[in-house]
Short mmCIF file of C-alpha atoms in Angstrom, two decimals:
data_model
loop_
_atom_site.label_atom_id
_atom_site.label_comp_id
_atom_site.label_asym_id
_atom_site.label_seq_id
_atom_site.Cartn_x
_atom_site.Cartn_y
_atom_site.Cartn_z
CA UNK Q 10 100.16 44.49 93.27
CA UNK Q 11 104.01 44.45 93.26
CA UNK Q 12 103.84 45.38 96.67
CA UNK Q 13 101.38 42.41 97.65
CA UNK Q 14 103.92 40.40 95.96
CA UNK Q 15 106.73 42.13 98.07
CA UNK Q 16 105.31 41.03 101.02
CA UNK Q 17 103.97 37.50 100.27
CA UNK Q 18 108.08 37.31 99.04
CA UNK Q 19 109.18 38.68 103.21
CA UNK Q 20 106.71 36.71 104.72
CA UNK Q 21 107.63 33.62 102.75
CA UNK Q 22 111.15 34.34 103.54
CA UNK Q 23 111.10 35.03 106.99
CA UNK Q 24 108.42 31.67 107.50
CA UNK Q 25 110.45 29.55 105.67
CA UNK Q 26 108.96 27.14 103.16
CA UNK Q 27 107.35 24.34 105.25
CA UNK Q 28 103.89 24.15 104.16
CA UNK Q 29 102.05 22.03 101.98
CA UNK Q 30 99.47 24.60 100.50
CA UNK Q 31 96.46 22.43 99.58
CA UNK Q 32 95.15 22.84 96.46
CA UNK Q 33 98.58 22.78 95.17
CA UNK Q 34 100.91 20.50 93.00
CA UNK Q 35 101.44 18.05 95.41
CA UNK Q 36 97.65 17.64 96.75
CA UNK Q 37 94.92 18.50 94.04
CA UNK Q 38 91.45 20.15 94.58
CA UNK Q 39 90.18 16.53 94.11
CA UNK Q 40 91.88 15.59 97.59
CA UNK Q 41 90.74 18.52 99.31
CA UNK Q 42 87.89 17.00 101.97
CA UNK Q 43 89.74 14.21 101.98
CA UNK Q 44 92.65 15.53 103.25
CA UNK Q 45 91.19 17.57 105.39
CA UNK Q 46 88.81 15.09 106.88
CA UNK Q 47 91.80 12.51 107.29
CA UNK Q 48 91.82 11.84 111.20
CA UNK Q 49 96.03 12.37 110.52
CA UNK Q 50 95.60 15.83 110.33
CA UNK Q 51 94.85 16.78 113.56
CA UNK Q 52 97.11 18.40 114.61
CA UNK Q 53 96.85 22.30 115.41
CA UNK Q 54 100.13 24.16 116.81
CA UNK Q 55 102.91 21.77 117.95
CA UNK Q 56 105.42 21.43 115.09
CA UNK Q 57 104.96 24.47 112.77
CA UNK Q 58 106.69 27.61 112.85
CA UNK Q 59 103.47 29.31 111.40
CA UNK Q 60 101.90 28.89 114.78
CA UNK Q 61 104.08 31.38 116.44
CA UNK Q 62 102.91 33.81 114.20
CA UNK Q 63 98.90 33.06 114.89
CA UNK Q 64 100.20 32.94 118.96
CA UNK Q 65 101.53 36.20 118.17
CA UNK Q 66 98.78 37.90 116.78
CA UNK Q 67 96.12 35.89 118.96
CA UNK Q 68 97.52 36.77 122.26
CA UNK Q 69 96.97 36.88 125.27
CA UNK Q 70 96.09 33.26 126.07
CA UNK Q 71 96.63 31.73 122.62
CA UNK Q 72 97.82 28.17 124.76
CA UNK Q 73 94.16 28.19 125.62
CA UNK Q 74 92.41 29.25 122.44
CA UNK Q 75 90.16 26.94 121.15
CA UNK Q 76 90.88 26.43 117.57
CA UNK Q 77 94.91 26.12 119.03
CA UNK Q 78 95.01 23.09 121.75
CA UNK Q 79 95.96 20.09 120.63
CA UNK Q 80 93.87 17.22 120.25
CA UNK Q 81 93.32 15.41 123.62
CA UNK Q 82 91.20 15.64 126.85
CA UNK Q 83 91.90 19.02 127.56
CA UNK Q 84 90.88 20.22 123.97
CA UNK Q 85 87.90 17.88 124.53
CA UNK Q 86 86.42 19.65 127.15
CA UNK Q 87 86.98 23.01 126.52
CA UNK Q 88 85.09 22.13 123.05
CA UNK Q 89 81.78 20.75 125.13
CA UNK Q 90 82.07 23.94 127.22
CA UNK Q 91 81.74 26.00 124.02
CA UNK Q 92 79.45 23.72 122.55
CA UNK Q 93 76.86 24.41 125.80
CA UNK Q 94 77.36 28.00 125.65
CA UNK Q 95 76.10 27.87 121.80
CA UNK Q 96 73.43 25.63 121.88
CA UNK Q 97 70.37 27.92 122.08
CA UNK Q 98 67.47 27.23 120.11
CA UNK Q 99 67.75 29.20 117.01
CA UNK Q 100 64.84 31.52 117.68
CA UNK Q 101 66.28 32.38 120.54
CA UNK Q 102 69.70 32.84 118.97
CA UNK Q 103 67.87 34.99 116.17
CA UNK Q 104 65.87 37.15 118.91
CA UNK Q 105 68.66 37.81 120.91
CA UNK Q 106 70.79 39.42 117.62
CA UNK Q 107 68.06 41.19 116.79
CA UNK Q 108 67.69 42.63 119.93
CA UNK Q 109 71.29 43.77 120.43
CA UNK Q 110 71.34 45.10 116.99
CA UNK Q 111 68.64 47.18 117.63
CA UNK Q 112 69.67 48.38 120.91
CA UNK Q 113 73.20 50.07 118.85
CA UNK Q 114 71.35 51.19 115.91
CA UNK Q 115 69.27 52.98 118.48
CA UNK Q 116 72.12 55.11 119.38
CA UNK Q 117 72.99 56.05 115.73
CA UNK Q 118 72.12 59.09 114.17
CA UNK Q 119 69.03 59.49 111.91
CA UNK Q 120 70.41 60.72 108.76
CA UNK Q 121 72.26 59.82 105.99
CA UNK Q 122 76.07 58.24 107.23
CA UNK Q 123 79.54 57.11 105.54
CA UNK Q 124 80.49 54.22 107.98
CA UNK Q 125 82.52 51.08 107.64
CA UNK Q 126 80.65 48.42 108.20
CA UNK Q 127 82.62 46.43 110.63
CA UNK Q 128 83.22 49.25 112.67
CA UNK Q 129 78.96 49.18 112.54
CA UNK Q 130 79.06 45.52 113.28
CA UNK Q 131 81.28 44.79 115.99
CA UNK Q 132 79.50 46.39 119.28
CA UNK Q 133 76.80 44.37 117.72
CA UNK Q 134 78.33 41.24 117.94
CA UNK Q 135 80.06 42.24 121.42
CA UNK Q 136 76.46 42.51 122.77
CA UNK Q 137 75.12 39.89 121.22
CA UNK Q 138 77.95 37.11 122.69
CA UNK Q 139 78.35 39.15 126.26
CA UNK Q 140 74.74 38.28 126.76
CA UNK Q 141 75.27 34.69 125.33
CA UNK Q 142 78.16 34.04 128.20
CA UNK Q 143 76.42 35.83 131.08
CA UNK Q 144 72.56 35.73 130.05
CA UNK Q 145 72.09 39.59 131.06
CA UNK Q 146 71.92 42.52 128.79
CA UNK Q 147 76.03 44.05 128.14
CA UNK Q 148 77.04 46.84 129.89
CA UNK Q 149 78.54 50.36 128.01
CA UNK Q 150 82.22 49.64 129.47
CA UNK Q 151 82.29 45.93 128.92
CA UNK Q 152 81.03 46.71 125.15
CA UNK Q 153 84.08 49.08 124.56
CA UNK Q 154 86.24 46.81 126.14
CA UNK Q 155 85.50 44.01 123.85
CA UNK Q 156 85.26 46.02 120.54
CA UNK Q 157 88.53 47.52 121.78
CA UNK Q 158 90.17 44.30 122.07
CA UNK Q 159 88.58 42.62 118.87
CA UNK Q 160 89.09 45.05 116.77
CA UNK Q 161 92.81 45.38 118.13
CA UNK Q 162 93.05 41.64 117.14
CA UNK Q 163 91.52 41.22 113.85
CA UNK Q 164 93.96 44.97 112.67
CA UNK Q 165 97.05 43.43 113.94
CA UNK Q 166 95.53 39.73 111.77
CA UNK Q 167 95.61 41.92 109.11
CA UNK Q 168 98.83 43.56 109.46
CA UNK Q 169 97.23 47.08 109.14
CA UNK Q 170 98.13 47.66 113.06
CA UNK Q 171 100.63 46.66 115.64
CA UNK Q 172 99.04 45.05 118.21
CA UNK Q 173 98.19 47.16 121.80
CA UNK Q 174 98.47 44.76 124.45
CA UNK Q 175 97.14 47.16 126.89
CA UNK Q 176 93.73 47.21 125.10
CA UNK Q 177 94.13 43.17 125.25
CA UNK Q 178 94.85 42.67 129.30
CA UNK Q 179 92.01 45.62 130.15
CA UNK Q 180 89.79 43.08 128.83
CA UNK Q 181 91.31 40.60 130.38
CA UNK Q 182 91.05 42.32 133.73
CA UNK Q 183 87.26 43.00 133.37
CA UNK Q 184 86.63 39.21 132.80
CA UNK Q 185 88.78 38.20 136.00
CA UNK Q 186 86.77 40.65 137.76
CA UNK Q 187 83.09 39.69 135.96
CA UNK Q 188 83.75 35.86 137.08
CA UNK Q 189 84.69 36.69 140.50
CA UNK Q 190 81.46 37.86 140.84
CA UNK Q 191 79.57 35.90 138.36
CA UNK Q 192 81.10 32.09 138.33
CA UNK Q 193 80.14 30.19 135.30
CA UNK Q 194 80.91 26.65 134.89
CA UNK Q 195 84.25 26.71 133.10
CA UNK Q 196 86.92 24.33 131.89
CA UNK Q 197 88.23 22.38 135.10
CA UNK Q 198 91.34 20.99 133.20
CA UNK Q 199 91.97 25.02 133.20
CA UNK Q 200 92.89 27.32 135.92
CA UNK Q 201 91.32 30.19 136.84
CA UNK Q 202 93.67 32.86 134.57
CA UNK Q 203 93.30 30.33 132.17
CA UNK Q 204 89.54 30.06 132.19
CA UNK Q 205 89.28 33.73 131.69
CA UNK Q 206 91.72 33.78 128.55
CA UNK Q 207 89.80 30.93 127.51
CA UNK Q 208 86.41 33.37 127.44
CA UNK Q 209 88.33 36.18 126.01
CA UNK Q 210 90.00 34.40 122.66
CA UNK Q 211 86.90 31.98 122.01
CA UNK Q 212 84.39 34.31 122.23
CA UNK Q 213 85.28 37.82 122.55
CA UNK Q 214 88.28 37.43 119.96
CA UNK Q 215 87.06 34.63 117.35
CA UNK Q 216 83.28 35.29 117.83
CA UNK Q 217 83.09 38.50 117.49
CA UNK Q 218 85.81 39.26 114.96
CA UNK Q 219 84.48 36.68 112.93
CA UNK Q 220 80.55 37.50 113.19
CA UNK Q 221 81.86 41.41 112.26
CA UNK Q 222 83.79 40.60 109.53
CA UNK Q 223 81.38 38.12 107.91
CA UNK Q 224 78.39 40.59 108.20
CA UNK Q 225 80.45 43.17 106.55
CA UNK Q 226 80.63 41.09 103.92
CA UNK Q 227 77.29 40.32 103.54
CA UNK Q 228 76.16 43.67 103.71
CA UNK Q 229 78.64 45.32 101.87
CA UNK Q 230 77.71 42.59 98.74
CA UNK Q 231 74.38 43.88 99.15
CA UNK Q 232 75.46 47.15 99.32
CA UNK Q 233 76.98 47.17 95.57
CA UNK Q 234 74.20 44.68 94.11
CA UNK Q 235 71.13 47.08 93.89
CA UNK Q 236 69.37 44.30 92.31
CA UNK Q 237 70.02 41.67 94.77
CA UNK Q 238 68.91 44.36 97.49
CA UNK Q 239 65.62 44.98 96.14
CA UNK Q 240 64.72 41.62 95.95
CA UNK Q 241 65.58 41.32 99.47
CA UNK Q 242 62.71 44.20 100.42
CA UNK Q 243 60.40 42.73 97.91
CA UNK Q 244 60.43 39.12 98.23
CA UNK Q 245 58.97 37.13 101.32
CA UNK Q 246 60.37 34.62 103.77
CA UNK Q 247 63.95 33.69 104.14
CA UNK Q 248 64.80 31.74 101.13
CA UNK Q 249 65.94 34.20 98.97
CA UNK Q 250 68.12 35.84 101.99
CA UNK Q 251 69.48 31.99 102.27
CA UNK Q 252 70.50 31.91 98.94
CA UNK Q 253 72.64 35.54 99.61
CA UNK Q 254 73.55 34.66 102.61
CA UNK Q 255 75.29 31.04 101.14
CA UNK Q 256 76.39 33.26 98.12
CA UNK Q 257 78.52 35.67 100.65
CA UNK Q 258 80.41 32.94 102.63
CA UNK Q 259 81.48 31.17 99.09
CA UNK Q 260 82.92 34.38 97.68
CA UNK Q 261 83.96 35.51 100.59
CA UNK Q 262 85.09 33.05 102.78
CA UNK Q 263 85.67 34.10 106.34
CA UNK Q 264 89.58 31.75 106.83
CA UNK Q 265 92.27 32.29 103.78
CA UNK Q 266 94.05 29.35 104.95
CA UNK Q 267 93.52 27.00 107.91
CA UNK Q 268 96.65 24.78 108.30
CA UNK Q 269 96.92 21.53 110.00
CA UNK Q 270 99.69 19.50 111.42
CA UNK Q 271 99.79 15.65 110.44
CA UNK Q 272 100.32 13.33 113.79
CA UNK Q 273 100.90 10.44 111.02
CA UNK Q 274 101.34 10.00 107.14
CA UNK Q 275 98.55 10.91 104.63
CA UNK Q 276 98.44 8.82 101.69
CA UNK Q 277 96.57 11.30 99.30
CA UNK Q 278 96.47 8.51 95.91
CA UNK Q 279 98.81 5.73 95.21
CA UNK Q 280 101.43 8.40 93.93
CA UNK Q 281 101.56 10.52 97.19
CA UNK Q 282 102.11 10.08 101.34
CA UNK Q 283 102.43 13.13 103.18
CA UNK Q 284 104.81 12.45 106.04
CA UNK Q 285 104.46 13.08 110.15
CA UNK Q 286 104.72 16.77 110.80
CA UNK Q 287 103.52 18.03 107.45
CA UNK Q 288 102.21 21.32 107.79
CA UNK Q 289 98.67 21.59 105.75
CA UNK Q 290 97.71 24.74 105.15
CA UNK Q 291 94.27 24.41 103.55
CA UNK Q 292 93.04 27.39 100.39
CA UNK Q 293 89.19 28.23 101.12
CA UNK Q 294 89.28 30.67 98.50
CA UNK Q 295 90.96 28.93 96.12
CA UNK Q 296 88.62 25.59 97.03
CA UNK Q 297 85.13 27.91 97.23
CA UNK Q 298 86.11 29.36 93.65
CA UNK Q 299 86.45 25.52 91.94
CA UNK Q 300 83.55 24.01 90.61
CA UNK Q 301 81.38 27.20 89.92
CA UNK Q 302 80.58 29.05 86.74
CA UNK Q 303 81.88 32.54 86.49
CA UNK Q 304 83.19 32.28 90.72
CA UNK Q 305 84.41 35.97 90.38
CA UNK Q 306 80.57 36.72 89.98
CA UNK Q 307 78.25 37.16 92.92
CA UNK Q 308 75.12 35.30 92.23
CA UNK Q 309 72.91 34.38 94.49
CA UNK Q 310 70.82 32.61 92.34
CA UNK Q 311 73.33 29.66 91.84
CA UNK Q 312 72.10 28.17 94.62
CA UNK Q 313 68.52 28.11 93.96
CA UNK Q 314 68.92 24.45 92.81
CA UNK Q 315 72.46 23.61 94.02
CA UNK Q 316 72.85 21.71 97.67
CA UNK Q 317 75.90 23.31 99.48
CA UNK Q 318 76.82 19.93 100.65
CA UNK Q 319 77.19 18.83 97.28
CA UNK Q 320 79.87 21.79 96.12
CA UNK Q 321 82.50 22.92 97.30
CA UNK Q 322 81.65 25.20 99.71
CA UNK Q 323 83.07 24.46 103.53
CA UNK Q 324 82.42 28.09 105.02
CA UNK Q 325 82.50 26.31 108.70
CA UNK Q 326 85.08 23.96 108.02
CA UNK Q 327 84.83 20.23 108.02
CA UNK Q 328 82.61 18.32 110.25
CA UNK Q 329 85.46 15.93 110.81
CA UNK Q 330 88.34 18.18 111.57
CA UNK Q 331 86.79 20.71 113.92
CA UNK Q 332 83.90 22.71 112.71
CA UNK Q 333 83.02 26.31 113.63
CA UNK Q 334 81.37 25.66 116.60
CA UNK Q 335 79.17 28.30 115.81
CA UNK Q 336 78.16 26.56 112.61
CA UNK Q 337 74.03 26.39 113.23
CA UNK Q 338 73.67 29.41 115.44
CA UNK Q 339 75.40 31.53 112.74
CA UNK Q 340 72.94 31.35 109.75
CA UNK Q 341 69.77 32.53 112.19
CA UNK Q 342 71.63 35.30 113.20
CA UNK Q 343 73.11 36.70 110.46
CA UNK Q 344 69.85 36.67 108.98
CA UNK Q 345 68.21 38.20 112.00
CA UNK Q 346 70.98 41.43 111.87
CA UNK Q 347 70.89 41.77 108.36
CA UNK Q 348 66.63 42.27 108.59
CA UNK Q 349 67.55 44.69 111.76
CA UNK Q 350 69.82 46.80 109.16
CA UNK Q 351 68.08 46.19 105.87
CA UNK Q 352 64.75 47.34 107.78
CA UNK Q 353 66.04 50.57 109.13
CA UNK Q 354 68.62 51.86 106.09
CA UNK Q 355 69.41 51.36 102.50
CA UNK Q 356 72.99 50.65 101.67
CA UNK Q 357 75.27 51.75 98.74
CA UNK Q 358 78.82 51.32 98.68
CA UNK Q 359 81.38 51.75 95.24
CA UNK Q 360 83.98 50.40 97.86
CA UNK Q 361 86.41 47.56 96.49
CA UNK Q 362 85.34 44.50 97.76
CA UNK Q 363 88.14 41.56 98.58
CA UNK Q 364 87.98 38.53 101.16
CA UNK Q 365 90.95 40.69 103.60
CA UNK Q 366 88.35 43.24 103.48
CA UNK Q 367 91.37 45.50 104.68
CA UNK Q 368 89.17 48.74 104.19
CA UNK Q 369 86.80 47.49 106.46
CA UNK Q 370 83.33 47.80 103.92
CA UNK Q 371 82.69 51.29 103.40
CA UNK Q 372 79.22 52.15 102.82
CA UNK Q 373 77.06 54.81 102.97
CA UNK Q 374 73.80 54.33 105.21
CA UNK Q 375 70.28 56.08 104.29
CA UNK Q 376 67.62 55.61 106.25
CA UNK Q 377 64.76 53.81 104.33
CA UNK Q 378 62.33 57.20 104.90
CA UNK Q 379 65.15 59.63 103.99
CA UNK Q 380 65.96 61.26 100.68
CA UNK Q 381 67.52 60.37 97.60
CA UNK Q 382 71.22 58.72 97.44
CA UNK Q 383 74.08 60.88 97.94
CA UNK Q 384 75.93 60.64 94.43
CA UNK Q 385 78.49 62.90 95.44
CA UNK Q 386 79.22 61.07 99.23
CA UNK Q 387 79.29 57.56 96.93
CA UNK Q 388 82.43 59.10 94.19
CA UNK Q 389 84.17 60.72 97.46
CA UNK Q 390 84.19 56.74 98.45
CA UNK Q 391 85.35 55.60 95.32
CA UNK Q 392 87.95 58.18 95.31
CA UNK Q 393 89.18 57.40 99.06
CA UNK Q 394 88.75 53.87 98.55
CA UNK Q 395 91.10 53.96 95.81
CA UNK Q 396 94.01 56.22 97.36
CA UNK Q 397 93.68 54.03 100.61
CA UNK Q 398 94.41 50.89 98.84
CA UNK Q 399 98.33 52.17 97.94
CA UNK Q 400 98.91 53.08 102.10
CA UNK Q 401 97.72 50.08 102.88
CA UNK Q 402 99.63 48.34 101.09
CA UNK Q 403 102.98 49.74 102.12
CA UNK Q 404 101.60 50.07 105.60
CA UNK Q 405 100.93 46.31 105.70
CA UNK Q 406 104.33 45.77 103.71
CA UNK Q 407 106.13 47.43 107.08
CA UNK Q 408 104.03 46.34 110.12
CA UNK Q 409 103.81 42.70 109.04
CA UNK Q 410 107.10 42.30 108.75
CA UNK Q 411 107.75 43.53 111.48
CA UNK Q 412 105.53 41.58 113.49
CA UNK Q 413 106.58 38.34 111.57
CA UNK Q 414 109.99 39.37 112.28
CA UNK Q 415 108.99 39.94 115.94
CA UNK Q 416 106.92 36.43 116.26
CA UNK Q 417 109.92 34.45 114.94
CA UNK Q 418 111.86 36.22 117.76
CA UNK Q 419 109.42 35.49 120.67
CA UNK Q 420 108.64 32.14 119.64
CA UNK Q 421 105.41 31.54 121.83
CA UNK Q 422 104.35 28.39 120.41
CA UNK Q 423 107.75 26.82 120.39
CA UNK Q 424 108.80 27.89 123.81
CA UNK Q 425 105.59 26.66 124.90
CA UNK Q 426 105.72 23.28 123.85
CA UNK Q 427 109.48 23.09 125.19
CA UNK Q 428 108.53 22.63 128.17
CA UNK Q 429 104.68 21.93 128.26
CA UNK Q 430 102.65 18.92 126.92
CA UNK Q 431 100.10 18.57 124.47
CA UNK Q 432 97.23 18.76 127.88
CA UNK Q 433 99.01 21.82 129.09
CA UNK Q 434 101.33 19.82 131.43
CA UNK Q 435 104.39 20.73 132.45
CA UNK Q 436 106.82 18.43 131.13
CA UNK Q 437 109.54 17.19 134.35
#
């Protein structure tokens, strides 16, 4: 803990103290959708040192990503492009998952394993969107090369890595290649290196970071509630699953923060304006854990008779201030992986279980047919688990200040803007 503390304390220090951390004292958990929803706060990197540091980690192409253009035509379309590329019926969302699923968990071993689960769930997920963007069935090299490059991404996010940017442009080099030969129809307010980083951040960066990391969650809460996993291989239909699934994304929600930059003032009540340029830096955690009996406790059941809509409990965002995209195709897949897994193995896990989910869900896998639970593999996990939370700690303590240090010195997002407009111009 006191070296958490440290390095909230460096990173603080070498950010600087612009943010407006909603809830907070100046903007309540009362004014938390509305804030957020406010058509002020729209902005996404111009103006705010703390984008340098998400252009950092995001890179290469972070001018392109998605969730980082401005607001404006070019942000427009590249949204409706990702839009088109996501809108698949949901069976056929649901089929395709299971499919890829299937086809890794065919190459696994069939005997008892100590895994991490997101190290189980991203060529899943790199499959599963490869197929998405090209409609054919992902290819060995292009499967490393995205799990290579995601998972170089979401370690460096975390602060457990420095990032690799070899790992990044070999990607990158593959998709210039794939669209040569494959043309899809792309952004046309991009150019062509631009279209590819375009692919690469929205869908093998976000997508498939994201997808990984929230299965691992789901799976590694089943994973240490025994009860709620029998339930799930004794009850019928998908409500139940629904109900865990809904559960997972509350208590552990996927973004920490998502910050905003205000194009005009917010008046929050009669007391309070937030000015032009204030950077917003929204708390799902915090927001997910208000309103809930006992919100340390996963419970499943809380939402038996509880609407989501009706609580506070945003695990896509807001539909006014850009969504997750992803945000109906998710659910049907998630569900349609977890059945893949839950049908083939039975998980246990005495990991430590956080939103970071720095130690990536360790868990051992049986399969459903094989023999009893390893008691001594599950205390060798507890033990490891343990001692690995100390080097983390000072391992994330050193690397993230040094890349925070190293952000603030390449300045991506500033230089950027210095001398290109909000649509990607370049200023004369």
């Amino acid at each position: 803990m006191a070296l958490t503390a440290l390095r909230n304390w460096v990173f603080a220090k070498v950010n600087g103290q612009e943010a407006v951390p909603i809830p907070g004292d100046t903007v309540g958990i009362e004014h938390f959708r509305e804030v957020y929803a406010h058509p002020n706060a729209d902005g996404r990197s111009e103006g705010a040192v703390l984008s340098d540091l998400f252009w950092y980690w995001l890179a290469p192409g972070p001018q392109v990503h998605q969730e980082h253009l401005e607001p404006g035509e070019r942000y427009d379309e590249v949204a409706r492009t990702t839009r088109r590329f996501l809108a698949r019926p949901h069976p056929e969302s649901a089929e395709r998952a299971t499919r890829a699923a299937e086809r890794v968990l065919d190459e696994k071993p069939g005997r008892t394993r100590l895994v991490r689960l997101r190290d189980e769930m991203m060529p899943i997920w790199a499959e599963f969107y490869y197929e998405l963007v090209f409609g054919e069935p992902c290819p060995r090299r292009a499967r490393d090369l995205i799990v290579a490059n995601a998972t170089d991404v979401v370690t460096a996010l975390k602060c457990l890595g420095l990032r690799h940017m070899g790992k990044r442009a070999a990607l990158t080099r593959y998709l210039a290649e794939k669209l040569r030969d494959h043309p899809l129809p792309l952004p046309q307010r991009l150019s062509p290196e631009e279209q590819v980083l375009y692919l690469q951040g929205t869908f093998f960066n976000t997508a498939v970071v994201q997808s990984s990391e929230a299965m691992t969650h789901l799976l590694l809460a089943i994973a240490r509630h025994p009860e709620v996993q029998e339930r799930l291989r004794t009850e019928t239909g998908d409500a139940y699953l629904d109900r865990v699934l809904s559960e997972s994304f509350r208590r552990y929600p996927l973004f920490g923060i998502a910050h905003r930059i205000s194009s005009g003032e917010i008046a929050v009540d009669e007391h309070t304006t937030l000015p032009a340029g204030s950077v917003l830096c929204f708390n799902y955690a915090d927001f997910h854990a208000t309103g809930f009996t006992d919100p340390e406790h996963f419970d499943p059941d809380r939402w038996e008779h509880r609407a989501a809509s009706r609580s506070n409990h945003i695990p896509f965002g807001v539909t006014a201030n850009r969504p997750c995209p992803a945000k109906g195709m998710v659910p049907p897949t998630m569900r349609a992986v977890a059945k893949t897994v839950l049908s083939r193995y039975l998980l246990s896990s005495t990991a430590t279980h956080v939103r970071s989910i720095l130690n990536r869900g360790p868990c051992v896998l049986r399969p459903v047919d094989g023999p009893g639970p390893d008691r001594w593999l599950l205390r060798y996990l507890r033990v490891r688990d343990r001692a690995g939370e100390v080097r983390r700690d000072v391992v994330q303590l050193v690397l993230g200040t040094y890349m925070v240090l190293d952000a603030r010195r390449k300045r991506l997002a500033q230089r950027y803007f210095a001398t290109h407009d909000a649509e990607g111009r370049v200023k004369r």
